[in-house]
Short mmCIF file of C-alpha atoms and ligand atoms in Angstrom, two decimals:
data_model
loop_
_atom_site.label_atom_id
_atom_site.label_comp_id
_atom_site.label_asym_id
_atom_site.label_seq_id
_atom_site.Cartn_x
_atom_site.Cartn_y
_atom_site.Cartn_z
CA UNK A 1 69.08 3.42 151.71
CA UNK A 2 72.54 1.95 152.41
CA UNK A 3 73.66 0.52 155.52
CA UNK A 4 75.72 2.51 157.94
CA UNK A 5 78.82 1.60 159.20
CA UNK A 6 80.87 3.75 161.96
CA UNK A 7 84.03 2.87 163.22
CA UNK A 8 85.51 4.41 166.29
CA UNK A 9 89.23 4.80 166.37
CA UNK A 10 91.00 5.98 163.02
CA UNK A 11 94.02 4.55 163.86
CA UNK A 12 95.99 1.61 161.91
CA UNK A 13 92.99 -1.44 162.73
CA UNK A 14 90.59 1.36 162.12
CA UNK A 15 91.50 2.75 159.20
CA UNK A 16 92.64 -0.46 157.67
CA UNK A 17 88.65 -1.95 158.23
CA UNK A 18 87.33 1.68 157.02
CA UNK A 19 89.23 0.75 153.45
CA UNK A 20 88.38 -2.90 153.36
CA UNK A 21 84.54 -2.17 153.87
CA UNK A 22 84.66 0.90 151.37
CA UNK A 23 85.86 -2.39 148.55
CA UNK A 24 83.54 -4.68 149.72
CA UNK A 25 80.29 -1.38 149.51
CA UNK A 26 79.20 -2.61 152.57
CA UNK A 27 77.41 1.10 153.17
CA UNK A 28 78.52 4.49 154.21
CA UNK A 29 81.16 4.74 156.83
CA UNK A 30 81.57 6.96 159.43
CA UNK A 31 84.75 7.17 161.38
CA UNK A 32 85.30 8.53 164.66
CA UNK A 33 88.82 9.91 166.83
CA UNK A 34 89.70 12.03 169.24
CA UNK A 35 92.23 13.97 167.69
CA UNK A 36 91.20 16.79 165.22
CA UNK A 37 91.56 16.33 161.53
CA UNK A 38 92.67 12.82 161.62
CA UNK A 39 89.10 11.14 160.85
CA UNK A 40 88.31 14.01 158.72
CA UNK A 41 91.64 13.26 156.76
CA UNK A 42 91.49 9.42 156.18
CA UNK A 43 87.73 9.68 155.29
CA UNK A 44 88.17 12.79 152.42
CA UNK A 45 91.26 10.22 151.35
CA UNK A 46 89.36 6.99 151.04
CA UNK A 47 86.19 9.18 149.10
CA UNK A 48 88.95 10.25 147.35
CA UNK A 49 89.63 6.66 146.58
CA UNK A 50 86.02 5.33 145.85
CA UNK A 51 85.86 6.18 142.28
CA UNK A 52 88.85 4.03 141.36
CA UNK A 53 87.59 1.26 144.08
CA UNK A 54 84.76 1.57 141.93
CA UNK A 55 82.76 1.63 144.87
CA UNK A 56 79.63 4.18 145.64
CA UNK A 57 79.64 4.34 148.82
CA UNK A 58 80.02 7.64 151.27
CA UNK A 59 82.65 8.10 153.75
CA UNK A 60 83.16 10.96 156.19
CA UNK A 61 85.19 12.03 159.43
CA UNK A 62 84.27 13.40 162.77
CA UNK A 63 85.26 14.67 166.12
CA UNK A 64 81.90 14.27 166.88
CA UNK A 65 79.50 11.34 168.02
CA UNK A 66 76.49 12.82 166.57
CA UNK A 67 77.45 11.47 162.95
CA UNK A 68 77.44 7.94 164.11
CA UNK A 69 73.31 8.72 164.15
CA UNK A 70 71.62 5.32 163.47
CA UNK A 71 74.46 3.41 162.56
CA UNK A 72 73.50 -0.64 161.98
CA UNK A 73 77.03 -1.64 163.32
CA UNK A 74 79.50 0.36 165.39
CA UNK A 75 82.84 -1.09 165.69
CA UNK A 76 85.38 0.22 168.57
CA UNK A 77 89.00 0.25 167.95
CA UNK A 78 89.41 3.12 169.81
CA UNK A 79 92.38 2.83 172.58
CA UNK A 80 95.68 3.50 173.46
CA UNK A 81 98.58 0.25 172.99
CA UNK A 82 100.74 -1.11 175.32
CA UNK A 83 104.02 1.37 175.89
CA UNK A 84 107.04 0.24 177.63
CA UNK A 85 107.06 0.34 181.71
CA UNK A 86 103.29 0.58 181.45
CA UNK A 87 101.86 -2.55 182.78
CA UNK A 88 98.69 -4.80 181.95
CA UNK A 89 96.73 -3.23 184.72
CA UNK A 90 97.54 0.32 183.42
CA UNK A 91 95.95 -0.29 179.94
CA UNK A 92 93.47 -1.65 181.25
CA UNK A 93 92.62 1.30 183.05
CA UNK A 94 92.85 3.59 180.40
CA UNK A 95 91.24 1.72 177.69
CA UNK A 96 88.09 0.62 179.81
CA UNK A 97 87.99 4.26 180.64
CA UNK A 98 87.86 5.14 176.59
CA UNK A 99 85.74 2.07 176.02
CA UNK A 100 82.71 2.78 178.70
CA UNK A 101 83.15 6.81 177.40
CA UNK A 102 82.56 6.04 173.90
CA UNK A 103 79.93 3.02 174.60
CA UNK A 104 77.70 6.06 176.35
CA UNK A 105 77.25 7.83 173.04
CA UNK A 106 77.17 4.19 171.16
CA UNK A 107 73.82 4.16 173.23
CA UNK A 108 73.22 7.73 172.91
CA UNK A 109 73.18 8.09 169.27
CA UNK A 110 73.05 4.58 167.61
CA UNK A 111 70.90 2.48 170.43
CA UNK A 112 69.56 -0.36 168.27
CA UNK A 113 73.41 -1.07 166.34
CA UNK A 114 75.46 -4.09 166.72
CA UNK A 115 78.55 -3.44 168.70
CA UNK A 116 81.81 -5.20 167.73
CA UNK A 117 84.72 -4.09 169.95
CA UNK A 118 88.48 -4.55 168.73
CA UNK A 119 90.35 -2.80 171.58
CA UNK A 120 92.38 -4.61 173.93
CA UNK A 121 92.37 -6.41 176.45
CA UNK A 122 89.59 -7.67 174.43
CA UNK A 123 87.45 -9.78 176.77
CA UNK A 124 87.70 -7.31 179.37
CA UNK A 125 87.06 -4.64 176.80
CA UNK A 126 83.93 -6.71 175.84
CA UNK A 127 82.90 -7.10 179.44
CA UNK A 128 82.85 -3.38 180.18
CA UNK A 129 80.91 -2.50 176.98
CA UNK A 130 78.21 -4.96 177.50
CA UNK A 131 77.59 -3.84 181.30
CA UNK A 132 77.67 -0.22 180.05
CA UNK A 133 75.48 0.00 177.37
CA UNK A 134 73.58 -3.04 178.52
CA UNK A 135 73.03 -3.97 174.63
CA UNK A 136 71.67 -7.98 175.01
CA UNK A 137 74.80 -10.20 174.33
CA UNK A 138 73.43 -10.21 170.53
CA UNK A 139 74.60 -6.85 169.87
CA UNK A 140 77.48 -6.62 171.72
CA UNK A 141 80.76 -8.75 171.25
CA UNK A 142 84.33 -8.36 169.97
CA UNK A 143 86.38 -9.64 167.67
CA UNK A 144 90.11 -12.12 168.01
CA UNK A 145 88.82 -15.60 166.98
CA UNK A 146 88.25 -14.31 163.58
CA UNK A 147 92.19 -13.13 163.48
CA UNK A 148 93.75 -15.62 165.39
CA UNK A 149 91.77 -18.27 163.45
CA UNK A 150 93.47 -16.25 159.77
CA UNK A 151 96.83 -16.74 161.60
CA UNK A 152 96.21 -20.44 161.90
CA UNK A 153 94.75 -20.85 158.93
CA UNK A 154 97.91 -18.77 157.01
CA UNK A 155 100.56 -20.82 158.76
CA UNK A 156 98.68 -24.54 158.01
CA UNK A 157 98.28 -23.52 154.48
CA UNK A 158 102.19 -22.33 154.17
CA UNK A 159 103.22 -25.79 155.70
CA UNK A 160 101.21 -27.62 153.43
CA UNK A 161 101.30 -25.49 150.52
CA UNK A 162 97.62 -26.03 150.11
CA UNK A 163 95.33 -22.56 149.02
CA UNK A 164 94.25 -20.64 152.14
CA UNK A 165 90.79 -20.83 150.79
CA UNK A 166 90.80 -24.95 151.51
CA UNK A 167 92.10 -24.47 155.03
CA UNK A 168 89.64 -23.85 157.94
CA UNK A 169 90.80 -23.37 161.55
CA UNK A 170 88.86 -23.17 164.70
CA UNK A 171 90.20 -21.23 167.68
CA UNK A 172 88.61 -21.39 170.74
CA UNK A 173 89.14 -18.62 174.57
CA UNK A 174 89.94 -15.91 175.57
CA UNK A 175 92.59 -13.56 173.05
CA UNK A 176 95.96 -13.72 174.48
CA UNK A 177 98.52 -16.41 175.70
CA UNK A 178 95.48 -19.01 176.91
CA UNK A 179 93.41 -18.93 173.24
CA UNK A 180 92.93 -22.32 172.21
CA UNK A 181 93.81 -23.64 168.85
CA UNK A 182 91.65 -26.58 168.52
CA UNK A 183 93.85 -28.69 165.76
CA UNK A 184 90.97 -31.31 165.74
CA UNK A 185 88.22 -28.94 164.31
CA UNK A 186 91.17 -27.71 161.76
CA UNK A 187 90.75 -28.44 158.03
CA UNK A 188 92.05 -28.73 154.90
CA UNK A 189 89.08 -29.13 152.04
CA UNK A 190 87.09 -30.95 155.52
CA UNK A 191 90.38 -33.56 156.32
CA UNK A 192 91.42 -32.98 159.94
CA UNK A 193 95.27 -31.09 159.70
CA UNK A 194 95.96 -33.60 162.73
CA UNK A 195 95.87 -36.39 159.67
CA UNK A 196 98.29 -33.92 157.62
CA UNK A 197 101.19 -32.77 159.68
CA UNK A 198 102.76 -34.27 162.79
CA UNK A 199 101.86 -33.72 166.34
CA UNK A 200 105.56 -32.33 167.43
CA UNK A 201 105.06 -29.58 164.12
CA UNK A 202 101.44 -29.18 164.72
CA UNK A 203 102.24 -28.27 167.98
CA UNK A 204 104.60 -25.35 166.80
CA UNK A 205 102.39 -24.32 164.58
CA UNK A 206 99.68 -23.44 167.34
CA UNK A 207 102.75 -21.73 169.61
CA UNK A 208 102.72 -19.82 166.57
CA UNK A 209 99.56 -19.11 166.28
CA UNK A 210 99.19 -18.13 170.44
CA UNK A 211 102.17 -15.32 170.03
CA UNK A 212 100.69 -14.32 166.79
CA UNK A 213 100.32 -10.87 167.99
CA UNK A 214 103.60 -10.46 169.64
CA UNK A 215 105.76 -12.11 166.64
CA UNK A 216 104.30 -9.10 164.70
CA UNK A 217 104.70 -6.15 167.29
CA UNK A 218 108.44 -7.31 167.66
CA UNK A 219 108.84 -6.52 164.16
CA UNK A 220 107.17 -3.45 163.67
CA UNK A 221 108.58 -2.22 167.30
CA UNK A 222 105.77 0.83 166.78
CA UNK A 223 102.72 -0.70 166.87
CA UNK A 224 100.60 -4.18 166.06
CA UNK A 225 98.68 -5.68 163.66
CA UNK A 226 96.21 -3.85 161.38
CA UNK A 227 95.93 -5.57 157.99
CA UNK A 228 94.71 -8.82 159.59
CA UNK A 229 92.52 -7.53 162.45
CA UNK A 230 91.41 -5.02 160.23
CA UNK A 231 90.14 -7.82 157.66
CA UNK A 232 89.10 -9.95 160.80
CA UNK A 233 86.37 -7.25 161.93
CA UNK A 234 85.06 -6.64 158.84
CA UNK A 235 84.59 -10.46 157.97
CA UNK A 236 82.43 -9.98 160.93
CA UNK A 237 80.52 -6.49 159.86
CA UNK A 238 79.69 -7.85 156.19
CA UNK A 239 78.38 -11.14 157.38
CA UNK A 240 76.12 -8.73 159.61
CA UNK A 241 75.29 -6.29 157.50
CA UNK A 242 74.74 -8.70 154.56
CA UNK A 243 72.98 -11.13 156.84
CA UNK A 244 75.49 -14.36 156.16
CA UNK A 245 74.86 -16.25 159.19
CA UNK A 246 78.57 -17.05 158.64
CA UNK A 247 80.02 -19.23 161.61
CA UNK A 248 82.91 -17.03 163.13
CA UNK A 249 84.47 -17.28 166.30
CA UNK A 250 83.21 -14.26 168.80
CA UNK A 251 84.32 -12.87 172.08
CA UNK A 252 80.47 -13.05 173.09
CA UNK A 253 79.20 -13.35 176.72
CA UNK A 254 78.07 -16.91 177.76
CA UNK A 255 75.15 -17.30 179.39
CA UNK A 256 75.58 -21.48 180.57
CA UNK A 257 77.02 -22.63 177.36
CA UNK A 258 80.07 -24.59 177.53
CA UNK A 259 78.91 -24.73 181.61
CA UNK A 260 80.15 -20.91 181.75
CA UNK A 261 77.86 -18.03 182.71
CA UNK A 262 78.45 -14.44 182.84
CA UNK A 263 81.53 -14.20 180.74
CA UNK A 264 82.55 -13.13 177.29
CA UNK A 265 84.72 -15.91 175.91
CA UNK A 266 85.65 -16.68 172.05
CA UNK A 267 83.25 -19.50 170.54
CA UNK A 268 81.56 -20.23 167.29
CA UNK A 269 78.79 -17.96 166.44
CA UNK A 270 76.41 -17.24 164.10
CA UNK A 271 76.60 -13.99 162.37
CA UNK A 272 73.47 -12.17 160.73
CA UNK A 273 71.27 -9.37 160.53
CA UNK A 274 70.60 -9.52 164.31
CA UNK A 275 73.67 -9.96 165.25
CA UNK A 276 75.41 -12.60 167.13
CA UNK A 277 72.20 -14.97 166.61
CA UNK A 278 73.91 -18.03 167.71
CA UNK A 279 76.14 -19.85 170.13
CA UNK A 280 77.59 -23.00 168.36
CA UNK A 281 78.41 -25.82 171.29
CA UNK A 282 80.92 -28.47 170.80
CA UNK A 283 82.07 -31.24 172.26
CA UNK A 284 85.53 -31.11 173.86
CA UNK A 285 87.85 -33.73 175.05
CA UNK A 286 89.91 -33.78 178.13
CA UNK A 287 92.88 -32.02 176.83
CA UNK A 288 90.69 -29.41 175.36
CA UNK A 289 88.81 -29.13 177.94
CA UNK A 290 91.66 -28.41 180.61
CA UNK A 291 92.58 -25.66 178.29
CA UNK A 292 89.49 -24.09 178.19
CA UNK A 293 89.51 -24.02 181.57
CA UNK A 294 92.82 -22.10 181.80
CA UNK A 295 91.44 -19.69 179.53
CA UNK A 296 87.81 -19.49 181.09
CA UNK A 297 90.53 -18.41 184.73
CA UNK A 298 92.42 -15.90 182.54
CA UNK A 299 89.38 -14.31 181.01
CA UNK A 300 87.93 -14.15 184.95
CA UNK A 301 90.75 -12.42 186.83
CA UNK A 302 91.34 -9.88 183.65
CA UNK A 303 87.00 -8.88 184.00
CA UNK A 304 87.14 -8.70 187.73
CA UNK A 305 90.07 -6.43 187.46
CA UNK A 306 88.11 -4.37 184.36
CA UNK A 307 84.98 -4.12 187.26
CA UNK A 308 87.10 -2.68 189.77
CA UNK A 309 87.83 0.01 187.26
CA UNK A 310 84.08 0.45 185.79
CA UNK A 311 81.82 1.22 188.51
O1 LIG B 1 92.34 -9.02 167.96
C1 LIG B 1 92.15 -7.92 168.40
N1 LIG B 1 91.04 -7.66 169.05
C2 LIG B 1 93.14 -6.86 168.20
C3 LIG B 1 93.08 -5.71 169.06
C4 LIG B 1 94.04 -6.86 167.10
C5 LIG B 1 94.80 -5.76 166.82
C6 LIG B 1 94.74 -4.54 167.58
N2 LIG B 1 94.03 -4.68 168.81
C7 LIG B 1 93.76 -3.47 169.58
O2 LIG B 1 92.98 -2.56 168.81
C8 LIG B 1 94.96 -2.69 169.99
O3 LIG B 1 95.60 -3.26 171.11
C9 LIG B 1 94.32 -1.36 170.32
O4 LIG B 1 93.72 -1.41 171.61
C10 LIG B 1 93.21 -1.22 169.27
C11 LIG B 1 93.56 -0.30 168.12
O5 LIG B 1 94.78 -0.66 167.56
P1 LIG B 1 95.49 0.31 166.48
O6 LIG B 1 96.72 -0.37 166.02
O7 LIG B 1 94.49 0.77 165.49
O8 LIG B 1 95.89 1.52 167.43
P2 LIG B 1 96.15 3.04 166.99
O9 LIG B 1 96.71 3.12 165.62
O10 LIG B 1 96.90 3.65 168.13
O11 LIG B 1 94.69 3.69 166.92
C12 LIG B 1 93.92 3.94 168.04
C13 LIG B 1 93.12 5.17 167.75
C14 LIG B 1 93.97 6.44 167.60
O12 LIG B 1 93.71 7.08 166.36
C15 LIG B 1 93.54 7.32 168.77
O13 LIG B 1 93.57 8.71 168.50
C16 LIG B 1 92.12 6.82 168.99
O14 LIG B 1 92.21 5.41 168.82
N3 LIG B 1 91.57 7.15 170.30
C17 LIG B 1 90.27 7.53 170.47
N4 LIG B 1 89.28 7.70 169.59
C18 LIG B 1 88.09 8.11 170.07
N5 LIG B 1 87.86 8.33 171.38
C19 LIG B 1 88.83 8.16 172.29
N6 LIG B 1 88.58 8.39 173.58
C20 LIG B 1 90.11 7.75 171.85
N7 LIG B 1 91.28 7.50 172.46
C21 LIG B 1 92.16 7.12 171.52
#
């Protein structure tokens, strides 16, 4: 029998991973909206599409929870984005409302899944999904280190005109202004990038990288991202669902590592068949360590605020 793979939200991110995992076979996919017609739509298209992907795999729509039935991993990009006058508080509200709804029939109808959430704010996002379906911390996480690592890792190989697939980048925190970029763990083909490039341009580069997701929403003025976090999310889904034990950075709750307890936080993970099946713990130096701390504060105030709306 295949894997399953349901992903909640059809939108741009959701759709997107929904066509990337339908290449890559990883199983049948399920996805999952609100409004009528549009799941049902993308996932006749993309069957449509398997023959010439030259991939057997099934794909269907819903309005309904009950087809997610037994999926392995369930990935939430369900949400609403950020419109103008509404403020960080608001979306919050909102999307921890749609988040704790649609964890309920995660845990209803697919209770033994992994759980990768995508909506934003992520670590809050993270926070309320854990404490409602009260999955262990192994199958329940999000996803950003795996995109905002691609964005470093696409702007390091541009400046040094090296192949992306030589460049490794390591991005530590909480997704949003406070993620940190950690140059030192950065490679090209295992040489630190601080040996390649410059402080003053390295230091750019990671500005860069930290207003990754606004460079791109000023552009499109409608809307964020999708072909990266889409590709980001199911990086993390295939290394589950093919058991990879890849090492990807997760928004996963600590519980003491890196002296934090009790909050999700972007770190190097292990990846398999169980799950999140391992936090990696690194040294940091002072300057690292400050801005972990910055971003460890951040990630606090935005999950108190997320329990004030999630009883
Ligand atoms: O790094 C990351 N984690 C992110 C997060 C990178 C990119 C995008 N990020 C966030 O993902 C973004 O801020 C949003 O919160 C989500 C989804 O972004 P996307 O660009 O896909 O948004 P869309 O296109 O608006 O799609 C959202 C879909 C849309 O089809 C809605 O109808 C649906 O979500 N939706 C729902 N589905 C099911 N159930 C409920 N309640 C619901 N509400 C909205």
């Amino acid at each position: 029998m295949r894997p399953k793979l349901s992903i909640i939200g059809a939108g741009m991110v959701g759709a997107q991973a929904a066509y990337l995992a339908a290449i890559k076979e990883l199983g049948d996919i399920v996805l999952v909206d609100v409004v009528e017609g549009v799941p049902q739509g993308k996932g006749l298209d993309l069957l449509e599409a398997a023959p010439l992907l030259g991939s057997d795999v099934n794909v269907m729509g819903s309005n309904d929870y009950a087809a997610i039935k037994d999926s392995d991993v369930v990935i939430v990009t369900a949400g609403v984005p950020r419109k103008p006058g509404m403020s960080r508080d608001d979306l919050l509200s909102i999307n921890a409302k749609i988040v704790s709804d649609i964890c309920r029939q995660v845990v209803k109808h697919a209770p033994k899944c992994v759980l990768i959430i995508v909506t934003n704010p992520l670590d809050a996002m993270v926070h309320v999904a854990k404490k409602v379906t009260g999955f262990p911390r192994e199958r329940v996480f999000g996803m950003a280190g795996v995109l905002d690592s691609t964005r470093f890792r696409a702007f390091l190989a541009d400046e040094l005109k090296v192949s992306v697939e030589d460049v490794t980048a390591f991005v530590l925190g909480g997704h949003g202004d406070t993620m940190v970029p950690l140059a030192r763990y950065s490679t090209v083909a295992g040489i630190p990038v601080t040996e390649l490039i410059p402080k003053k341009r390295l230091d750019e580069i990671i500005a860069r990288v930290r207003d990754g997701g606004a460079e791109i929403v000023n552009l499109l003025k409608t809307g964020s991202a999708f072909y990266a976090p889409g590709a980001a999310v199911i990086e993390m889904a295939e290394a589950i669902l093919k058991d990879k034990r890849r090492v990807l950075s997760c928004c996963v709750l600590l519980e003491g590592e890196y002296g934090v307890k009790g909050l999700p936080i972007g770190v190097p993970a292990k990846l398999g068949a169980k799950g999140m099946e391992q936090v990696m713990e690194i040294a940091l130096d002072a300057e690292e360590k400050a801005l972990f701390q910055k971003t460890i504060d951040a990630v606090k105030a935005l999950t108190k605020d997320a329990d004030r709306l999630v009883q």
